Amino acid sequence: MRFPATCPRCHHTVQADYTDSGIHDLRCEQCSGAFTVYLRKHKFEMLFDLGTRALMDGYAREAVSSFAASLERFFEFYTRASALEQAAQHGEDFEVAHARLEKTWKLITAQSERQLGAFAMQYLQRQGQPPDFLTPQTLGSEFRNRVIHRGYLPPRQEVEAYAARTFALIDRLLTELGDVASHAQLEQELIYARHMAQQGDEVIAVFEEHPGMFRVRRFGSRLPPKQQANKALPATHTNDAISFQAALRERGELLGQVFKSAGMDV
Ligand SMILES: [Zn+2]
């Protein structure tokens, strides 16, 4: 999966492969200058956008695995942001808190059930409410497993419904997180800063933000600050299908442009 990057020296377009880390060390084919593109986007956003793009292009089955992976990575995002928020409240140094979190995450990284457990407890602690959406029904686990593990070929409407449900859940939790999401963003910035520090002066750093389905809702929300405080929102604050379709209308075209200009060669 690729995206077009512009050389900061001569403006030549270079095709770059999306990396897992968001760090793209590139060399321009025209002027031979080195540059690094740092993509300010989280894994869950990337995966959800890939799923949306696959759905738009008619790859309904492939879309399901991207949406499912996006939700898992979002739970990680929430857990990290929440843990870092607590560390900040205790006056801990951010780098120390990040290092501790990394060590802890290593212990649960290979087991998604452990991660889900960590998320559930963080949610309870932060919101003061049980994460009652963690049921197989709400998460669409049965559908997901049929598609991913049993080779079920779902019709588009079923995938859209699954996408809408996943979208609504992430959207709701992002709203509940509010500005706290920036703690997880800061982690990414820290990793980028470390990479930058290792590079020579000749390498130009380029920071990019690509449009996506969740872009608008990150780092603060439409809610006034008072409502952003630790209060769980009712599960019904958005209609799944309507909010997903609205986001698709608003942002789908931009999303299409980002992916299309490099070809959807997944
Ligand atoms: Zn160049």
Coordinates of C-alpha atoms and ligand atoms in Angstrom, one line a residue:
M1 CA 0.0 0.0 0.0
R2 CA 1.6 3.2 -1.2
F3 CA 1.1 7.0 -1.0
P4 CA 2.7 9.8 -3.0
A5 CA 5.3 11.9 -1.1
T6 CA 6.7 15.2 -2.3
C7 CA 10.5 15.8 -2.2
P8 CA 11.0 18.9 0.0
R9 CA 14.0 19.9 -2.2
C10 CA 12.8 19.6 -5.8
H11 CA 9.1 18.8 -5.4
H12 CA 9.4 15.6 -7.3
T13 CA 6.8 13.0 -6.3
V14 CA 8.1 9.8 -4.8
Q15 CA 5.9 6.7 -4.2
A16 CA 6.3 5.6 -0.6
D17 CA 5.1 2.3 1.0
Y18 CA 3.2 2.9 4.2
T19 CA 5.2 1.6 7.1
D20 CA 4.0 0.1 10.4
S21 CA 5.9 2.7 12.3
G22 CA 4.6 5.8 10.4
I23 CA 8.3 6.7 9.7
H24 CA 9.2 6.7 6.0
D25 CA 12.9 7.1 5.1
L26 CA 13.0 8.1 1.5
R27 CA 15.4 9.2 -1.2
C28 CA 14.3 11.3 -4.1
E29 CA 14.9 9.7 -7.6
Q30 CA 15.4 13.1 -9.2
C31 CA 17.7 15.1 -6.9
S32 CA 19.0 12.1 -4.8
G33 CA 18.2 14.1 -1.6
A34 CA 17.2 12.1 1.5
F35 CA 14.1 13.0 3.5
T36 CA 11.9 11.3 6.0
V37 CA 8.1 11.5 6.0
Y38 CA 6.5 11.2 9.5
L39 CA 2.9 10.4 9.2
R40 CA 0.8 11.7 12.1
K41 CA -1.8 9.0 12.0
H42 CA -2.5 6.2 14.4
K43 CA -2.7 2.5 13.4
F44 CA -6.4 2.3 14.2
E45 CA -7.1 5.2 11.8
M46 CA -4.9 3.8 9.1
L47 CA -6.6 0.4 9.3
F48 CA -10.1 1.9 9.4
D49 CA -9.3 4.0 6.4
L50 CA -7.9 0.9 4.5
G51 CA -11.1 -0.9 5.4
T52 CA -13.2 2.0 4.1
R53 CA -11.3 2.1 0.9
A54 CA -11.6 -1.6 0.4
L55 CA -15.3 -1.4 1.0
M56 CA -15.6 1.5 -1.5
D57 CA -13.7 -0.5 -4.1
G58 CA -15.9 -3.6 -3.6
Y59 CA -13.5 -5.7 -1.5
A60 CA -16.1 -6.4 1.2
R61 CA -14.5 -9.4 2.7
E62 CA -11.0 -7.8 2.9
A63 CA -12.6 -4.7 4.5
V64 CA -13.8 -6.8 7.5
S65 CA -10.3 -7.8 8.6
S66 CA -9.2 -4.2 8.4
F67 CA -12.1 -2.9 10.5
A68 CA -11.6 -5.7 13.1
A69 CA -7.9 -4.9 13.4
S70 CA -8.7 -1.2 13.6
L71 CA -10.9 -1.8 16.6
E72 CA -8.2 -3.9 18.4
R73 CA -5.7 -1.2 17.8
F74 CA -8.1 1.4 19.0
F75 CA -8.5 -0.4 22.3
E76 CA -4.7 -0.2 22.6
F77 CA -4.8 3.5 21.8
Y78 CA -7.4 4.1 24.5
T79 CA -5.5 2.0 27.0
R80 CA -2.3 3.9 26.3
A81 CA -3.8 7.3 26.4
S82 CA -5.6 6.5 29.6
A83 CA -2.5 5.1 31.3
L84 CA -0.5 8.1 30.3
E85 CA -3.2 10.4 31.5
Q86 CA -3.0 8.8 35.0
A87 CA 0.8 9.1 35.0
A88 CA 0.5 12.8 34.2
Q89 CA -2.0 13.2 37.0
H90 CA 0.6 11.7 39.3
G91 CA 3.2 14.2 38.0
E92 CA 5.3 11.5 36.3
D93 CA 7.8 12.5 33.7
F94 CA 6.4 11.7 30.3
E95 CA 9.4 9.7 29.0
V96 CA 9.5 7.7 32.2
A97 CA 5.8 6.9 31.9
H98 CA 6.2 6.0 28.3
A99 CA 9.1 3.6 29.0
R100 CA 7.1 1.9 31.8
L101 CA 4.1 1.6 29.5
E102 CA 6.2 0.0 26.8
K103 CA 7.6 -2.6 29.2
T104 CA 4.1 -3.4 30.4
W105 CA 2.7 -3.6 26.8
K106 CA 5.4 -6.0 25.8
L107 CA 3.9 -8.5 28.3
I108 CA 0.5 -8.4 26.7
T109 CA 1.3 -7.6 23.1
A110 CA 1.0 -11.2 21.8
Q111 CA -2.3 -11.9 23.4
S112 CA -5.3 -10.0 22.4
E113 CA -7.4 -11.3 25.3
R114 CA -4.9 -9.8 27.8
Q115 CA -5.1 -6.5 25.9
L116 CA -8.9 -6.5 26.1
G117 CA -8.7 -7.1 29.8
A118 CA -6.3 -4.2 30.2
F119 CA -8.6 -2.0 28.2
A120 CA -11.7 -3.1 30.2
M121 CA -10.1 -2.1 33.5
Q122 CA -8.8 1.2 32.2
Y123 CA -12.2 2.0 30.9
L124 CA -13.9 1.2 34.2
Q125 CA -11.3 3.3 36.1
R126 CA -11.6 6.2 33.8
Q127 CA -15.3 6.3 33.1
G128 CA -16.6 4.8 36.3
Q129 CA -18.8 2.6 34.2
P130 CA -18.5 -1.0 33.0
P131 CA -17.5 -1.3 29.4
D132 CA -20.9 -2.9 28.6
F133 CA -20.2 -2.7 24.8
L134 CA -17.6 -5.5 25.1
T135 CA -20.1 -8.2 24.4
P136 CA -19.7 -10.4 21.3
Q137 CA -23.1 -9.0 20.1
T138 CA -22.1 -5.4 20.3
L139 CA -18.6 -6.0 18.8
G140 CA -20.0 -8.2 16.0
S141 CA -17.5 -10.9 16.9
E142 CA -19.5 -13.7 15.4
F143 CA -19.7 -12.0 12.1
R144 CA -16.0 -11.1 12.2
N145 CA -15.0 -14.7 13.0
R146 CA -17.2 -16.2 10.2
V147 CA -15.6 -13.9 7.7
I148 CA -12.0 -14.1 8.9
H149 CA -11.7 -17.7 10.2
R150 CA -14.4 -19.5 8.3
G151 CA -14.2 -17.9 4.8
Y152 CA -17.7 -16.5 4.8
L153 CA -18.3 -14.2 1.8
P154 CA -20.4 -11.4 3.2
P155 CA -22.7 -9.2 1.1
R156 CA -21.8 -5.5 1.1
Q157 CA -24.7 -4.5 3.4
E158 CA -23.5 -6.8 6.2
V159 CA -20.0 -5.3 5.9
E160 CA -21.4 -1.8 5.9
A161 CA -23.4 -2.6 9.1
Y162 CA -20.2 -4.0 10.7
A163 CA -18.2 -0.9 9.6
A164 CA -20.9 1.4 10.9
R165 CA -21.0 -0.3 14.3
T166 CA -17.2 -0.3 14.6
F167 CA -17.1 3.4 13.5
A168 CA -19.8 4.4 16.1
L169 CA -18.0 2.6 18.9
I170 CA -14.6 4.2 18.1
D171 CA -16.2 7.5 17.6
R172 CA -18.0 7.3 20.9
L173 CA -14.9 6.3 22.8
L174 CA -12.8 9.0 21.1
T175 CA -15.4 11.5 22.3
E176 CA -15.2 10.2 25.8
L177 CA -11.4 10.4 25.7
G178 CA -11.5 14.0 24.4
D179 CA -8.2 15.8 24.8
V180 CA -6.7 12.8 26.5
A181 CA -6.1 11.3 23.1
S182 CA -3.3 13.7 22.8
H183 CA -1.3 11.7 25.3
A184 CA -1.1 8.8 22.8
Q185 CA -0.3 11.4 20.1
L186 CA 2.6 12.6 22.2
E187 CA 4.0 9.0 22.4
Q188 CA 4.1 9.0 18.6
E189 CA 5.9 12.4 18.6
L190 CA 8.4 11.1 21.1
I191 CA 9.3 8.1 18.8
Y192 CA 9.5 10.4 15.8
A193 CA 11.8 12.8 17.7
R194 CA 14.1 10.0 18.6
H195 CA 14.3 8.8 15.0
M196 CA 15.0 12.4 13.9
A197 CA 17.8 12.8 16.4
Q198 CA 19.6 9.8 15.0
Q199 CA 19.6 11.2 11.5
G200 CA 22.2 13.4 9.8
D201 CA 21.5 17.1 9.1
E202 CA 21.2 16.3 5.4
V203 CA 18.0 14.4 6.0
I204 CA 14.9 16.7 5.8
A205 CA 12.0 15.9 8.1
V206 CA 8.5 16.2 6.6
F207 CA 5.5 15.9 8.8
E208 CA 2.2 14.9 7.1
E209 CA -1.4 14.4 8.2
H210 CA -3.6 12.5 5.8
P211 CA -7.3 12.8 5.8
G212 CA -9.3 10.0 7.3
M213 CA -12.6 8.9 8.8
F214 CA -11.6 10.0 12.3
R215 CA -9.5 13.1 11.5
V216 CA -12.1 15.6 12.5
R217 CA -12.9 14.0 15.8
R218 CA -9.4 13.7 17.2
F219 CA -7.8 15.9 19.8
G220 CA -10.9 17.5 21.3
S221 CA -14.4 17.0 20.2
R222 CA -17.5 18.9 19.4
L223 CA -18.6 18.6 23.0
P224 CA -18.1 21.5 25.4
P225 CA -15.3 20.9 27.9
K226 CA -17.7 20.1 30.8
Q227 CA -19.2 17.2 29.0
Q228 CA -15.8 15.9 28.0
A229 CA -15.0 15.1 31.6
N230 CA -15.0 11.5 32.8
K231 CA -18.6 10.7 31.9
A232 CA -19.6 7.8 29.8
L233 CA -21.9 8.7 26.9
P234 CA -25.0 6.7 26.3
A235 CA -24.5 4.0 23.7
T236 CA -27.2 5.4 21.6
H237 CA -25.8 8.9 21.1
T238 CA -25.3 8.2 17.4
N239 CA -27.2 6.1 15.0
D240 CA -24.5 3.7 13.7
A241 CA -25.5 3.6 10.1
I242 CA -26.3 7.4 9.8
S243 CA -23.0 8.5 11.4
F244 CA -21.0 6.2 9.3
Q245 CA -22.7 7.2 6.1
A246 CA -22.3 10.9 7.0
A247 CA -18.5 10.4 7.6
L248 CA -18.2 8.5 4.4
R249 CA -19.9 11.4 2.5
E250 CA -17.7 14.0 4.2
R251 CA -14.4 12.2 4.1
G252 CA -14.7 9.3 1.7
E253 CA -13.7 11.4 -1.3
L254 CA -10.6 12.8 0.3
L255 CA -9.7 9.3 1.5
G256 CA -10.2 8.1 -2.0
Q257 CA -7.8 10.7 -3.4
V258 CA -5.0 9.8 -0.9
F259 CA -5.2 6.1 -1.8
K260 CA -6.0 6.5 -5.5
S261 CA -3.1 8.7 -6.4
A262 CA -0.8 5.9 -5.4
G263 CA -3.0 3.0 -6.7
M264 CA -4.8 0.6 -4.4
D265 CA -2.2 -2.1 -4.7
V266 CA -2.9 -4.0 -1.5
Ligands
ZN1 ZN 14.2 15.8 -5.0

